[in-house]
GROMACS .gro file of C-alpha atoms in nm:
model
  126
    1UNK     CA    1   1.944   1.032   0.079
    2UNK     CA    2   1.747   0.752   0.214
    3UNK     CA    3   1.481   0.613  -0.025
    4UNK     CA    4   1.144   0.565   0.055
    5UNK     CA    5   0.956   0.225   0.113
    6UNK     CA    6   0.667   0.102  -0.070
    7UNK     CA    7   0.509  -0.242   0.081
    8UNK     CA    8   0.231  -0.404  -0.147
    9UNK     CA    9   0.046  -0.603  -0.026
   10UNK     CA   10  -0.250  -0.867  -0.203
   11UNK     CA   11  -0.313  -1.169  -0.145
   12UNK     CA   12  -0.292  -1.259  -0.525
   13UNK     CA   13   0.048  -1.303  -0.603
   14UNK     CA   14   0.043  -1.244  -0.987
   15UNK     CA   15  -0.108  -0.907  -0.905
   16UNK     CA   16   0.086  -0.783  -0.681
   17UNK     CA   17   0.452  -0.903  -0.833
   18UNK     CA   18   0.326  -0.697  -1.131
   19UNK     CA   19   0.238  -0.361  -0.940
   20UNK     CA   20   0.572  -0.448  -0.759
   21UNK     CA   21   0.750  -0.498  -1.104
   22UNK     CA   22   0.642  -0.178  -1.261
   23UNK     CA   23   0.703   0.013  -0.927
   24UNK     CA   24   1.076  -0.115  -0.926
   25UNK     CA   25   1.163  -0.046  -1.283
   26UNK     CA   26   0.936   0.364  -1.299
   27UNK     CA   27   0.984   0.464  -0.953
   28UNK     CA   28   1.264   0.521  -0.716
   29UNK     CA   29   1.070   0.382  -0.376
   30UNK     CA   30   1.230   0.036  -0.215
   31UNK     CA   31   0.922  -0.202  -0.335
   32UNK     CA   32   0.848  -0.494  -0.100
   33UNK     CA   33   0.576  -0.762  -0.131
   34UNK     CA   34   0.364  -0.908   0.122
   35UNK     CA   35   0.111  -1.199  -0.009
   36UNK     CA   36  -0.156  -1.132   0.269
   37UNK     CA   37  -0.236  -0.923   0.569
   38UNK     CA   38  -0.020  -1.126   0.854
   39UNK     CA   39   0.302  -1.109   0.609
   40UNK     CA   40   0.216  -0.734   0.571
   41UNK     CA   41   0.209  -0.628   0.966
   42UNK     CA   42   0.569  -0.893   1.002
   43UNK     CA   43   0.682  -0.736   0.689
   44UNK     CA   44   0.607  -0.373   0.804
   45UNK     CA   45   0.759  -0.446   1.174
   46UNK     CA   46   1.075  -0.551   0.983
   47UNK     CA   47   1.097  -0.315   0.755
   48UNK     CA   48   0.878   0.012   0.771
   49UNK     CA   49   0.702   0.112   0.471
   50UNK     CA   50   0.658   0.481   0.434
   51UNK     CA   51   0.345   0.410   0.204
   52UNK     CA   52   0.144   0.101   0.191
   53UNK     CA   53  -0.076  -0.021  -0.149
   54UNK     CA   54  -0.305  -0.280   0.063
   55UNK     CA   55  -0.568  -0.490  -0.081
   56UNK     CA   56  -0.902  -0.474   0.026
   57UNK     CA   57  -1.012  -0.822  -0.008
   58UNK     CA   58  -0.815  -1.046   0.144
   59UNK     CA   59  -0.880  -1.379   0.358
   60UNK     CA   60  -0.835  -1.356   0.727
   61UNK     CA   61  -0.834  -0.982   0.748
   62UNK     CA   62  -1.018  -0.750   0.520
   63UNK     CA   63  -0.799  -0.419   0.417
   64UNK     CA   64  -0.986  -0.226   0.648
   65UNK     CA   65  -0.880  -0.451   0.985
   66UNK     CA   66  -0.521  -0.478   0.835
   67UNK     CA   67  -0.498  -0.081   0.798
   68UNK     CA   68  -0.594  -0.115   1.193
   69UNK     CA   69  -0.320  -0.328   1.286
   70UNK     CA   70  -0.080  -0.166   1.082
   71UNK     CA   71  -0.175   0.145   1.231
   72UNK     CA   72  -0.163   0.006   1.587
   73UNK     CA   73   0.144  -0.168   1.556
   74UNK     CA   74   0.369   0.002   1.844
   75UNK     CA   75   0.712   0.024   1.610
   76UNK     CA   76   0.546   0.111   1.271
   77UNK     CA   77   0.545   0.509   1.197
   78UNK     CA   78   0.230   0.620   1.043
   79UNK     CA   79   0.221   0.513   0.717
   80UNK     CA   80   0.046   0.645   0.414
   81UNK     CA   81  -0.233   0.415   0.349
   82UNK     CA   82  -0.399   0.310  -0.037
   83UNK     CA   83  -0.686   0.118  -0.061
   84UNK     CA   84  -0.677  -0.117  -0.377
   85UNK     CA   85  -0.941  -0.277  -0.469
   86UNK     CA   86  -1.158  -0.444  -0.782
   87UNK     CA   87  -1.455  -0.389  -0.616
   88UNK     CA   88  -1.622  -0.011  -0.701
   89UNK     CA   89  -1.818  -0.031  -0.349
   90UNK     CA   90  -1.528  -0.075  -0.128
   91UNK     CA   91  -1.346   0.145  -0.364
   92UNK     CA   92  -1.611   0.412  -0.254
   93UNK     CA   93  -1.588   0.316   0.123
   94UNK     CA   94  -1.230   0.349   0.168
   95UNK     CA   95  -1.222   0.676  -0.066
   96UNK     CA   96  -1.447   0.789   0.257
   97UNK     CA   97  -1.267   0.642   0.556
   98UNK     CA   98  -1.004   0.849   0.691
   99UNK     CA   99  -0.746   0.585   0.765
  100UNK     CA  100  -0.695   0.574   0.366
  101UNK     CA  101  -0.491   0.864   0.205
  102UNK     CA  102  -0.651   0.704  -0.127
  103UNK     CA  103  -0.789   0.489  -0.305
  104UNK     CA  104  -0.731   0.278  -0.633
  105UNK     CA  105  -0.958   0.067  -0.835
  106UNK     CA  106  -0.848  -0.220  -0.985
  107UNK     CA  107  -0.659  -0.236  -1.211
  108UNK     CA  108  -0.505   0.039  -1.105
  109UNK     CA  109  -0.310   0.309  -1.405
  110UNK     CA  110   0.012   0.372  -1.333
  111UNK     CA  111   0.001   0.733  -1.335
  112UNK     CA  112  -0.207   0.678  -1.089
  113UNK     CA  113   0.032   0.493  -0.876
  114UNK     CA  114   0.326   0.714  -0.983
  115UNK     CA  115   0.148   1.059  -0.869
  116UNK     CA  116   0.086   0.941  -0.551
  117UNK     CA  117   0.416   0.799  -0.473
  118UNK     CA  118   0.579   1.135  -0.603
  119UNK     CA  119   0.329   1.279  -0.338
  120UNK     CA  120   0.407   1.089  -0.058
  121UNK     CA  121   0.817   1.180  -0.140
  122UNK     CA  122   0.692   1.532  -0.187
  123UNK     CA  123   0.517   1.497   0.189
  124UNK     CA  124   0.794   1.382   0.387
  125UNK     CA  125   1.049   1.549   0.244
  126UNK     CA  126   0.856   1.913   0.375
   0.00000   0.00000   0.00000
């Protein structure tokens, strides 16, 4: 059974080597890092991630234009797309924009992160 692929990507490193931590040691998704958006769309070319946990605030490219160019990227399959962010406005702006499956505030449980992982498994195993 192939397992599934879970890139994170944030532009601060301490927070996203501790979502990626947890993820490796509760889950049983592949977890990669990427450390901003341009590492994310190389990373995801490379490798694609069946689910993506992108930060919205990055420099260079917000969330929202890296969700576009991971979405337009010609060898990438569709992946499933969480917004993470600190920020309660842009939490409530990607919870309405239909590129984003969901959407996690900062700091984000890890129930929360758990559920939908087992619901992205549940999704393409159907």
């Amino acid at each position: 059974m192939n397992r599934h692929r879970l890139l994170v990507v944030d532009d601060n490193h301490d927070c996203a080597d501790a979502v990626c931590e947890l993820l490796r040691m509760t889950s049983d998704w592949d977890v990669d890092v990427a450390y901003g958006p341009h590492a994310a769309l190389s990373q995801a070319l490379a490798h694609p991630p069946d689910a993506v946990f992108l930060d919205m605030e990055m420099p260079g490219m917000n969330g929202f234009q890296t969700a576009d160019a991971l979405l337009d990227a010609p060898s990438v399959t569709l992946p499933h797309l969480v917004a993470m962010t600190g920020n309660s406005h842009l939490q409530a702006e990607a919870s309405d924009d239909l590129r984003f499956d969901a959407s996690l505030l900062k700091p984000a449980g890890h129930a929360e992160m758990l559920e939908l992982l087992e619901a992205f498994a549940a999704l393409k195993t159907e």
